[in-house]
mmCIF file of C-alpha atoms in Angstrom:
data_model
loop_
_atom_site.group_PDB
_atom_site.id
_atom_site.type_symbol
_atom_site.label_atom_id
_atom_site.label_comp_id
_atom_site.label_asym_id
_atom_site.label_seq_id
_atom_site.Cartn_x
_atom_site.Cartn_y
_atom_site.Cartn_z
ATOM 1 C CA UNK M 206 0.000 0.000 0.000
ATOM 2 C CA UNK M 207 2.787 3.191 0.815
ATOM 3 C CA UNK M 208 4.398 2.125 -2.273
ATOM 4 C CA UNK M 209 0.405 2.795 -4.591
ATOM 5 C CA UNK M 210 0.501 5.769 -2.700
ATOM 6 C CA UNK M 211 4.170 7.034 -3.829
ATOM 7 C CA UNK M 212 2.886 5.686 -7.166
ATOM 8 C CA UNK M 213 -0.096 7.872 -6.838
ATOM 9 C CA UNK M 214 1.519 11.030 -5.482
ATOM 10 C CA UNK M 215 4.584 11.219 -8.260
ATOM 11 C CA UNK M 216 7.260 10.203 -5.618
ATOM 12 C CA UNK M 217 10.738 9.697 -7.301
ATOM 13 C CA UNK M 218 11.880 6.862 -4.985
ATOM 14 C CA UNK M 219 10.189 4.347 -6.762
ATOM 15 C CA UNK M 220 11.799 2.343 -9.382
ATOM 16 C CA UNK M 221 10.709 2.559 -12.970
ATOM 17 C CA UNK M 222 9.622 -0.839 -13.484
ATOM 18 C CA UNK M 223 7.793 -1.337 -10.270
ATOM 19 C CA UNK M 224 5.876 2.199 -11.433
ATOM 20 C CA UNK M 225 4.588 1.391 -14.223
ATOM 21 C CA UNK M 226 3.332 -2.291 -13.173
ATOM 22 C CA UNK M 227 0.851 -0.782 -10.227
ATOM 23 C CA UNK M 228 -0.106 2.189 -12.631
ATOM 24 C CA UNK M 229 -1.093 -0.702 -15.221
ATOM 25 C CA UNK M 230 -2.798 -2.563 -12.602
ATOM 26 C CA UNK M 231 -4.589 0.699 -11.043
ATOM 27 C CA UNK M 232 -5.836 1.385 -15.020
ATOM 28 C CA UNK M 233 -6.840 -2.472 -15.373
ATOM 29 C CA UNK M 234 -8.754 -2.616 -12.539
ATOM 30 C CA UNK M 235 -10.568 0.884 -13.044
ATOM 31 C CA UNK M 236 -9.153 2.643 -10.329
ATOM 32 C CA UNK M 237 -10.055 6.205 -11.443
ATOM 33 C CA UNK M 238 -13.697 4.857 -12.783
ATOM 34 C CA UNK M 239 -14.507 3.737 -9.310
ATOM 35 C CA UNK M 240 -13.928 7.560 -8.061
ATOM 36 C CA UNK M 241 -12.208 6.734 -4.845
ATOM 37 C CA UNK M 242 -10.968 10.010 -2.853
ATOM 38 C CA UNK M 243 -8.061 11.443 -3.977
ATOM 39 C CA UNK M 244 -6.172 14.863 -2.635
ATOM 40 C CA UNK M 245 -6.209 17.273 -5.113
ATOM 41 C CA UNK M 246 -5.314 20.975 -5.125
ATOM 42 C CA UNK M 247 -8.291 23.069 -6.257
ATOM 43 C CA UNK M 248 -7.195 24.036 -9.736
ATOM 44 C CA UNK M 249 -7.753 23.537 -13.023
ATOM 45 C CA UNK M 250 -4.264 23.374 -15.009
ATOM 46 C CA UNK M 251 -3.657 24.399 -18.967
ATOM 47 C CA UNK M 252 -0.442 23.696 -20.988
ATOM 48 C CA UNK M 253 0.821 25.372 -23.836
ATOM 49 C CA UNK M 254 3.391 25.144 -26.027
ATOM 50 C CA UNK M 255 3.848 28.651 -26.045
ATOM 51 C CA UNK M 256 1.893 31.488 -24.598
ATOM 52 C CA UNK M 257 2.827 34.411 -26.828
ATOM 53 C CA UNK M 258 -0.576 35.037 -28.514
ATOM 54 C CA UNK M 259 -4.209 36.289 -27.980
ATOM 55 C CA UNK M 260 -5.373 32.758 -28.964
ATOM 56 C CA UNK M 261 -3.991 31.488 -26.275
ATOM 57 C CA UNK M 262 -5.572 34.135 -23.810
ATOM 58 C CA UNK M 263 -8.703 33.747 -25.197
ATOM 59 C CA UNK M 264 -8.175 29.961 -24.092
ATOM 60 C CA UNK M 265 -7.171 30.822 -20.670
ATOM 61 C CA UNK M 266 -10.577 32.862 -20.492
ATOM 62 C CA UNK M 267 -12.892 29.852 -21.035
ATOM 63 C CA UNK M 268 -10.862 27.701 -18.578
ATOM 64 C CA UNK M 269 -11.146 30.688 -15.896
ATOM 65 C CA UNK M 270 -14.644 30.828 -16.285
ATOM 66 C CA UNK M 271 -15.369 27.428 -15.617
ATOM 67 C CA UNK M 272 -12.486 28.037 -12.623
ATOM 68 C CA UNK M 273 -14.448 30.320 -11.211
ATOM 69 C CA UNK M 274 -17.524 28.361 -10.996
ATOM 70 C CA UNK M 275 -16.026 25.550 -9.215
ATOM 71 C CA UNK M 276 -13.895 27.828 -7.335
ATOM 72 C CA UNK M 277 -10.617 26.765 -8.573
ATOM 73 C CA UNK M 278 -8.194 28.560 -9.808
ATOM 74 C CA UNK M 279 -5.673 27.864 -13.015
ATOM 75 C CA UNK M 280 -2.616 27.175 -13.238
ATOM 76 C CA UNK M 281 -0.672 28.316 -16.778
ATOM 77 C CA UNK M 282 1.935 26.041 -17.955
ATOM 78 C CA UNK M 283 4.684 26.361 -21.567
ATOM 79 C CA UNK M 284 6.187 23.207 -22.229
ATOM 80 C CA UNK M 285 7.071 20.791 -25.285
ATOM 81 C CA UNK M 286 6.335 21.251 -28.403
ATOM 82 C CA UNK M 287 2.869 21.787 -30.531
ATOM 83 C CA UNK M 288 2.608 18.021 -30.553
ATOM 84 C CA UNK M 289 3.435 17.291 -26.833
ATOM 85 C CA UNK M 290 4.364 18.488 -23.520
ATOM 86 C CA UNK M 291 8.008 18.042 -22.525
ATOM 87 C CA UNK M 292 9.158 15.106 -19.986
ATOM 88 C CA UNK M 293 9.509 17.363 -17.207
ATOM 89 C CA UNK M 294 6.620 18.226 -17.000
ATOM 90 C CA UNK M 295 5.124 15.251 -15.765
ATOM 91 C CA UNK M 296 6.676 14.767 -12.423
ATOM 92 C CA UNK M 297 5.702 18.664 -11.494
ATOM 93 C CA UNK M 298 1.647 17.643 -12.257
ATOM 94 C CA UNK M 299 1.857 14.645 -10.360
ATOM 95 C CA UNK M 300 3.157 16.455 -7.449
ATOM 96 C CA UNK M 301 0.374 19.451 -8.222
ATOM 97 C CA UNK M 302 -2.463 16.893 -8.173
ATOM 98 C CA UNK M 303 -5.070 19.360 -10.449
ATOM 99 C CA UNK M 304 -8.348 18.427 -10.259
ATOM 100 C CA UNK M 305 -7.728 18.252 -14.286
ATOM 101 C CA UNK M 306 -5.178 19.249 -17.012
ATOM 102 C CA UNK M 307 -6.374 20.997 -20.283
ATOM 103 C CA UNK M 308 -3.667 19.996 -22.951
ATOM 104 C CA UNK M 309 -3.132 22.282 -25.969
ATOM 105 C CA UNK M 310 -1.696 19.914 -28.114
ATOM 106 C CA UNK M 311 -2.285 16.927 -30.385
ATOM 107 C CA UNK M 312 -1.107 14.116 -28.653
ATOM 108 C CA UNK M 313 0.377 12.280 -25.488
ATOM 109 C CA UNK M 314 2.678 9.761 -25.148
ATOM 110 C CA UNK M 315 1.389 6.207 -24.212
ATOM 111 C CA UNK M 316 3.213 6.345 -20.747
ATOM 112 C CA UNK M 317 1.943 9.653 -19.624
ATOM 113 C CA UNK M 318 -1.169 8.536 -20.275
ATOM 114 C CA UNK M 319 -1.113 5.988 -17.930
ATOM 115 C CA UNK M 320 0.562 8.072 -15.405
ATOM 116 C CA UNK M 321 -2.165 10.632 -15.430
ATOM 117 C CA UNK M 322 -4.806 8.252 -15.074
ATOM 118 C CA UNK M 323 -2.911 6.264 -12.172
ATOM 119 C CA UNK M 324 -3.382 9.303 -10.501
ATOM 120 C CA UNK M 325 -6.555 10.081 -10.900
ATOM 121 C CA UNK M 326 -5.999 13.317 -12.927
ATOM 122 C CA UNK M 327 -8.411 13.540 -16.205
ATOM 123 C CA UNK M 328 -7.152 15.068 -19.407
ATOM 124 C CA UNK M 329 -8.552 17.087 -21.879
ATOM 125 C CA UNK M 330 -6.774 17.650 -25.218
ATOM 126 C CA UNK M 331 -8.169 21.233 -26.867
ATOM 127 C CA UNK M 332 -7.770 21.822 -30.210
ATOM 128 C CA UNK M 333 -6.041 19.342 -31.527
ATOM 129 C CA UNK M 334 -3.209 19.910 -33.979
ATOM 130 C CA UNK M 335 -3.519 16.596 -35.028
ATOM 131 C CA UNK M 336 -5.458 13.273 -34.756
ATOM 132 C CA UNK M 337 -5.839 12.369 -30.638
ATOM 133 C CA UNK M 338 -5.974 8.372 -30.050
ATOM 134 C CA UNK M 339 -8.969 6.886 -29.464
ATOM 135 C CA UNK M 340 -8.843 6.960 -25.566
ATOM 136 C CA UNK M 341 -7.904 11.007 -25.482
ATOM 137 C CA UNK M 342 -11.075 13.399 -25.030
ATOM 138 C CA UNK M 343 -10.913 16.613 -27.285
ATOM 139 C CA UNK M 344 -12.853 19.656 -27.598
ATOM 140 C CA UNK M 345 -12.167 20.687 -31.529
ATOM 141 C CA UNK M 346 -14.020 23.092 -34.275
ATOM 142 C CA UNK M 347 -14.901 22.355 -37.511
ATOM 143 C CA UNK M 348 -11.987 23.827 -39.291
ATOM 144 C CA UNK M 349 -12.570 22.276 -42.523
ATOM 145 C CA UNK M 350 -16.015 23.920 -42.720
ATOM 146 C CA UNK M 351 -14.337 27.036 -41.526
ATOM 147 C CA UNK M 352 -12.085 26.787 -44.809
ATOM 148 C CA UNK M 353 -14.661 26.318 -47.318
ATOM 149 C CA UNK M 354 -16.345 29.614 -45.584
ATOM 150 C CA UNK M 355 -13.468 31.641 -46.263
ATOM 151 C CA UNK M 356 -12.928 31.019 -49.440
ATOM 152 C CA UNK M 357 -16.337 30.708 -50.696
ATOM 153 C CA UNK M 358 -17.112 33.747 -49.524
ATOM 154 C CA UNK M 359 -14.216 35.475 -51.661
ATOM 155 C CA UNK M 360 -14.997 33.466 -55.185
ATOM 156 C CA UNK M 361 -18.562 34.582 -54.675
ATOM 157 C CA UNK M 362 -17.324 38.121 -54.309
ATOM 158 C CA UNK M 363 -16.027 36.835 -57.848
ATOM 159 C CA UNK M 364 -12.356 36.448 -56.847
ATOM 160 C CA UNK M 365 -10.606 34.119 -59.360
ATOM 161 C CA UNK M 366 -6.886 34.080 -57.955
ATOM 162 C CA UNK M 367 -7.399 33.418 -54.249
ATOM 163 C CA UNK M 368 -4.235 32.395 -52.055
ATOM 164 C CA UNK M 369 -4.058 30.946 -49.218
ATOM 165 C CA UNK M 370 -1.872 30.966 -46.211
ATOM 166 C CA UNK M 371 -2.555 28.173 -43.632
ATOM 167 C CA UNK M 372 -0.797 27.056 -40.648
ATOM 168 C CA UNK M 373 2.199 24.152 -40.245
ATOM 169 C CA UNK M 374 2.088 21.583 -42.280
ATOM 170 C CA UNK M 375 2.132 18.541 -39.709
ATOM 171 C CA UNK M 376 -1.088 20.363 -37.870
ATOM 172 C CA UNK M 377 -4.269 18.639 -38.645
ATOM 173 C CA UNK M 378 -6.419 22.167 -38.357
ATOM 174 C CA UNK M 379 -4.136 23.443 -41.051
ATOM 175 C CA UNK M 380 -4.709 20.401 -43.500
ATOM 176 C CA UNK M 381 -8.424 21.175 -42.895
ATOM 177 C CA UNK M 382 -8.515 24.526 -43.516
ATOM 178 C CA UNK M 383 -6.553 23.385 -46.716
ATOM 179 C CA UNK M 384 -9.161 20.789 -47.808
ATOM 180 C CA UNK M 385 -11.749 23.329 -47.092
ATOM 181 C CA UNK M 386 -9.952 25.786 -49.438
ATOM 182 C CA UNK M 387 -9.400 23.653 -51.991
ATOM 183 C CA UNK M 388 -13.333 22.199 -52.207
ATOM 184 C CA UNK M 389 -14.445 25.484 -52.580
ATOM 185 C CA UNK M 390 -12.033 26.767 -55.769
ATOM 186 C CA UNK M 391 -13.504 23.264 -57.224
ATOM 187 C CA UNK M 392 -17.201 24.266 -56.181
ATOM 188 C CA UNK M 393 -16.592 27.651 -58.140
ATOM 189 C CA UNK M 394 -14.821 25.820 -61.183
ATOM 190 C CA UNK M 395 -11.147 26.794 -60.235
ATOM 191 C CA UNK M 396 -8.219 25.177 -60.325
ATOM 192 C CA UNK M 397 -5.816 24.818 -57.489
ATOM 193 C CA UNK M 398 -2.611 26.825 -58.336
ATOM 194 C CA UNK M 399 0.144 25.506 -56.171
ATOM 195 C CA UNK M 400 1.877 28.784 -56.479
ATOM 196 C CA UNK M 401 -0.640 30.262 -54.320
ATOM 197 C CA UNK M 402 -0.905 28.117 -51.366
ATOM 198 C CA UNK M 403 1.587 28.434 -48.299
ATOM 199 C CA UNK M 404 2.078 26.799 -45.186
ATOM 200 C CA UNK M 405 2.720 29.212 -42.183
ATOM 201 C CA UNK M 406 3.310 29.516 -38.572
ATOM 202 C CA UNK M 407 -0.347 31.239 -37.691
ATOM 203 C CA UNK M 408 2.068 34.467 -36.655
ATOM 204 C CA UNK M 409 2.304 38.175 -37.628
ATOM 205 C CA UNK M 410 5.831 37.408 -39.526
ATOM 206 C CA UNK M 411 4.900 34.435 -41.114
ATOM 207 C CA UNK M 412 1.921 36.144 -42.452
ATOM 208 C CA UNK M 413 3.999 38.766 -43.514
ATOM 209 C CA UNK M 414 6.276 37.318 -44.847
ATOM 210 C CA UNK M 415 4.557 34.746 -47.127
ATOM 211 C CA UNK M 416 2.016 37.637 -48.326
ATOM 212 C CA UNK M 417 4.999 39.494 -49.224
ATOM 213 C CA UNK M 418 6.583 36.862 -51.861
ATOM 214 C CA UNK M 419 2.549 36.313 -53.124
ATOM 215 C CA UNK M 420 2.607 39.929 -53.952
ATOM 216 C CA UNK M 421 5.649 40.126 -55.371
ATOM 217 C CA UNK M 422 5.088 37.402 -57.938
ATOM 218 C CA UNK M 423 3.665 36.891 -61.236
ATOM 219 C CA UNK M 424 0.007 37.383 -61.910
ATOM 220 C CA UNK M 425 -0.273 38.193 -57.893
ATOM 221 C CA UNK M 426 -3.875 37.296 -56.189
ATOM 222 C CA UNK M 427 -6.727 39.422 -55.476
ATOM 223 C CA UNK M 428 -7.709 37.606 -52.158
ATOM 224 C CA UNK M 429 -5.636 35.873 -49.557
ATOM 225 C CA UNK M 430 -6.981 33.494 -46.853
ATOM 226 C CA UNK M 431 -5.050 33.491 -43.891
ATOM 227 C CA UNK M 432 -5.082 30.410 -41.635
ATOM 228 C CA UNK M 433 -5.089 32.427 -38.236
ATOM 229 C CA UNK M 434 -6.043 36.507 -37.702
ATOM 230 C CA UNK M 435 -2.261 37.092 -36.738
ATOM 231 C CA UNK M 436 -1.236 35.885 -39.969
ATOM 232 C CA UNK M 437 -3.560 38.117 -41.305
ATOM 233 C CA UNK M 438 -2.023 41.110 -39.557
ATOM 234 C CA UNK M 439 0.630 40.149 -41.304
ATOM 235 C CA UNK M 440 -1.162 40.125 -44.601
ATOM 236 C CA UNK M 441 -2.306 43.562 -44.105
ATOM 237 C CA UNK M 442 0.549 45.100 -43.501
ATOM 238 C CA UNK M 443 2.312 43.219 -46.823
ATOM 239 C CA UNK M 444 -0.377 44.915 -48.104
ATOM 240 C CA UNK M 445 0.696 48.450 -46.850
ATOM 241 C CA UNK M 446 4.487 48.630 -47.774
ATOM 242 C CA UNK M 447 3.531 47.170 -51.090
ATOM 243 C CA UNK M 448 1.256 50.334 -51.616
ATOM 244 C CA UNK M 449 -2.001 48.098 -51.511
ATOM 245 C CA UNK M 450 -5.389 49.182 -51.249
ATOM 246 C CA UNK M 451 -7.291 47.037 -48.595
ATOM 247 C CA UNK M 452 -10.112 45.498 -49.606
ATOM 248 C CA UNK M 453 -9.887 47.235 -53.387
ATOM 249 C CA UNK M 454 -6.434 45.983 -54.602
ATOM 250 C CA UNK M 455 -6.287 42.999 -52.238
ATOM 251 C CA UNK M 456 -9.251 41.044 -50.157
ATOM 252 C CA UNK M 457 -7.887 39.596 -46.924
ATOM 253 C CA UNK M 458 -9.528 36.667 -44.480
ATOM 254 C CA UNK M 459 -8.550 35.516 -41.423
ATOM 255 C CA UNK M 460 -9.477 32.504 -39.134
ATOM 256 C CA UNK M 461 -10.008 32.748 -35.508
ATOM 257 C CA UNK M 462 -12.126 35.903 -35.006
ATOM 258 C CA UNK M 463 -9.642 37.203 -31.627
ATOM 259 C CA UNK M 464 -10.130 40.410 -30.439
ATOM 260 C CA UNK M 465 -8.266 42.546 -32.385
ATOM 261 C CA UNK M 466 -9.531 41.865 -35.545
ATOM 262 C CA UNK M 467 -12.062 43.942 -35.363
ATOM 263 C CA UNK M 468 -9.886 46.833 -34.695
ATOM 264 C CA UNK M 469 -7.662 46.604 -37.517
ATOM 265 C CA UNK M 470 -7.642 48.532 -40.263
ATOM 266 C CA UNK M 471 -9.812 48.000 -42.432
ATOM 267 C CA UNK M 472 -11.697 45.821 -39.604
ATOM 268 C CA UNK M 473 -10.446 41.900 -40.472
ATOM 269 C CA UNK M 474 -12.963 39.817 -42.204
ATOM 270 C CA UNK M 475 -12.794 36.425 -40.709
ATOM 271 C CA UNK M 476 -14.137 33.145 -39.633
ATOM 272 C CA UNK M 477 -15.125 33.082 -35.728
ATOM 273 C CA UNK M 478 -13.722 29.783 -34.458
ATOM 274 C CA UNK M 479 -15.153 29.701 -30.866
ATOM 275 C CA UNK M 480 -12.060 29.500 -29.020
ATOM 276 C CA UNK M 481 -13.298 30.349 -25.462
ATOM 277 C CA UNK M 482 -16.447 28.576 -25.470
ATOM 278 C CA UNK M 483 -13.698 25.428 -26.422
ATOM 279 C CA UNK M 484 -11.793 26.564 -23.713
ATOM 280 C CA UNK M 485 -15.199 26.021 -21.481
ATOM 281 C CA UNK M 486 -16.918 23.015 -22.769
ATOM 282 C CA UNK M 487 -12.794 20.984 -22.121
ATOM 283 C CA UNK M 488 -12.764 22.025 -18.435
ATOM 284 C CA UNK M 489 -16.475 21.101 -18.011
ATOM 285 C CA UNK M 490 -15.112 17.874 -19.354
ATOM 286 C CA UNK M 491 -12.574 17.589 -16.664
ATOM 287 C CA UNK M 492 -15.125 18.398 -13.979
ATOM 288 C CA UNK M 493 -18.077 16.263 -14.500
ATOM 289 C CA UNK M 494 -18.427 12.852 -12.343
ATOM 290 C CA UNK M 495 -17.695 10.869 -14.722
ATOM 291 C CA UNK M 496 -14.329 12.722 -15.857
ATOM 292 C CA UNK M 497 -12.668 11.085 -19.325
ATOM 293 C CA UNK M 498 -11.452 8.037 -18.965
ATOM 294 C CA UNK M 499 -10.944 5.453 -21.119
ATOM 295 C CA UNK M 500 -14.227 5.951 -23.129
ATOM 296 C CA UNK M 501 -13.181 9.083 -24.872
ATOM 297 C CA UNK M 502 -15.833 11.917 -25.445
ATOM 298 C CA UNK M 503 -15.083 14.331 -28.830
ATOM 299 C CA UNK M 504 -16.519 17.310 -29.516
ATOM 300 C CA UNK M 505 -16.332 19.649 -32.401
ATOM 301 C CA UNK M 506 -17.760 23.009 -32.113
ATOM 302 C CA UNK M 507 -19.157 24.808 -34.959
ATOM 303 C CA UNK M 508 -17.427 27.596 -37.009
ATOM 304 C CA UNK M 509 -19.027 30.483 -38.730
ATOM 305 C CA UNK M 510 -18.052 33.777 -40.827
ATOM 306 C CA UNK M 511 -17.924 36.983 -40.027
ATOM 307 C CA UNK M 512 -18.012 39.799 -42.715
ATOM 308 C CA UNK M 513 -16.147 43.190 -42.254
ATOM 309 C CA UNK M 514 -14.576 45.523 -44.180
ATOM 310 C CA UNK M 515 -11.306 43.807 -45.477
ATOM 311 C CA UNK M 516 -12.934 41.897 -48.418
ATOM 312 C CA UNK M 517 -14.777 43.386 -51.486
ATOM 313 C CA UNK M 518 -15.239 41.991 -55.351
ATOM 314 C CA UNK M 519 -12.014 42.667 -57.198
ATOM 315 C CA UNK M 520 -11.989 45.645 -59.089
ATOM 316 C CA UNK M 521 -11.794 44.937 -62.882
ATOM 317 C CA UNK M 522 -8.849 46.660 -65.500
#
């Protein structure tokens, strides 16, 4: 029994294989299903990669609401990489004992995993970058659907050379924005031009960047869809040095609808991807009685455009 205990509490004096056989046989025999009491320190805890952004506050929002409550409070975390939190950061949760983590990233290793649920803490991926296992819980948005929004909305407008700058290529939300792109050139009877699709970082310079080489090329677009509103910053200011007219020389969408999009100039066209309401519906997840566990609950939240003043038809020679 003191040594399930260390197990459970993230002590370091246990050896590695004795570890992981009780947290197998605490998973095996439902141990966190059967909702036996556990100390745990009244907060809610969210991990990022990186916390440079207004997407990520409007993240921390959601999970603060739902904080408050419960009255817990949140813990902010940076570790790892897009795609997973770094080793170190394990130990430190065990030791925390959350009530629940909220993971901003796409996946978790098989070990820490079983580490989590050994200890009773339930997990919540949020917006997945990529495709969770089976036995993760997510809280995602329809980002293909948010694609085909965008860009449907700017070949109605009667744009013809529409580029598009979306986020990494090894995110899944960028692929789908992508897809969602590319279905709606083909519902308007165009063809995909290679030349005008980029893959990004969903920053300010990367936005910037990218719309600067688009505009600097041959036969340059009228409209470019940028996978995140920062990139689209970044789009509009391209725009700017290059002696652009926004929306009359160059239509410009954005993804994300965060705060300052309205407030740019012109005010950003863009597609509202409800990133707080995420935020809220992942720590109600962690919260509920019946927290994830092996039976892994998705969600995918619905996207929808908003129309402002950075997109207009193309104005003809």
């Amino acid at each position: 029994m003191p040594t399930v205990s260390k197990v459970l509490n993230g002590r370091s004096d246990v050896s590695r294989a004795t570890r992981t056989k009780v947290e197998r046989l605490l998973e095996t025999h439902g141990y966190r299903r059967r909702g036996q009491s556990v100390s745990r320190s009244p907060l809610i805890e969210i991990v990022f990669h990186e916390l440079d952004s207004v997407w990520s506050m409007e993240l921390i929002k959601g999970v603060e609401n739902v904080a408050k409550e419960n009255r817990a409070t949140v813990a902010l975390t940076e570790s790892g990489t897009r795609h997973t939190p770094a080793p170190d950061w394990l130990p430190g949760v065990l030791q925390r004992r959350p009530l629940g983590v909220v993971l901003v990233f796409s996946a978790l290793p098989k070990d820490v995993k079983r580490r989590l649920r050994a200890a009773a803490i339930p997990f919540v991926v949020i917006d997945p970058a990529g495709d969770p296992d089976p036995d993760v819980p997510s809280v995602g948005s329809a980002n293909w659907a948010g694609g085909l929004a965008a860009t449907r909305h700017l070949t109605d407008l009667g744009h013809e050379r529409v580029a598009i700058i979306t986020g990494p290529e090894d995110m899944l939300c960028s692929l789908a924005r992508l897809d969602g792109y590319r279905s709606a050139l083909a519902l308007a009877g165009l063809e995909t031009d290679p030349r005008l699709t980029r893959f990004g970082d969903f920053h300010v310079r990367g936005g910037f960047t990218h719309a600067v080489e688009l505009l600097d090329g041959p036969d340059r677009p009228t409209a470019i869809f940028a996978g995140s509103d920062l990139q689209a910053l970044g789009v509009l200011e391209a725009a700017r040095v290059r002696g652009l007219r926004v929306p009359e020389d160059l239509s410009v969408v954005g993804y994300d609808d965060v705060p300052p999009a309205q407030w740019s100039s012109p005010p950003l066209t863009t597609v509202h991807q409800p990133l707080r309401h995420m935020a809220e519906e992942a720590a109600r997840m962690l919260l509920r009685p019946d927290a994830p566990g092996t039976a892994a609950q998705r969600i995918e939240l619905a996207t929808h455009l908003v129309v402002r003043q950075s997109t207009a038809p193309p104005e003809r020679a």
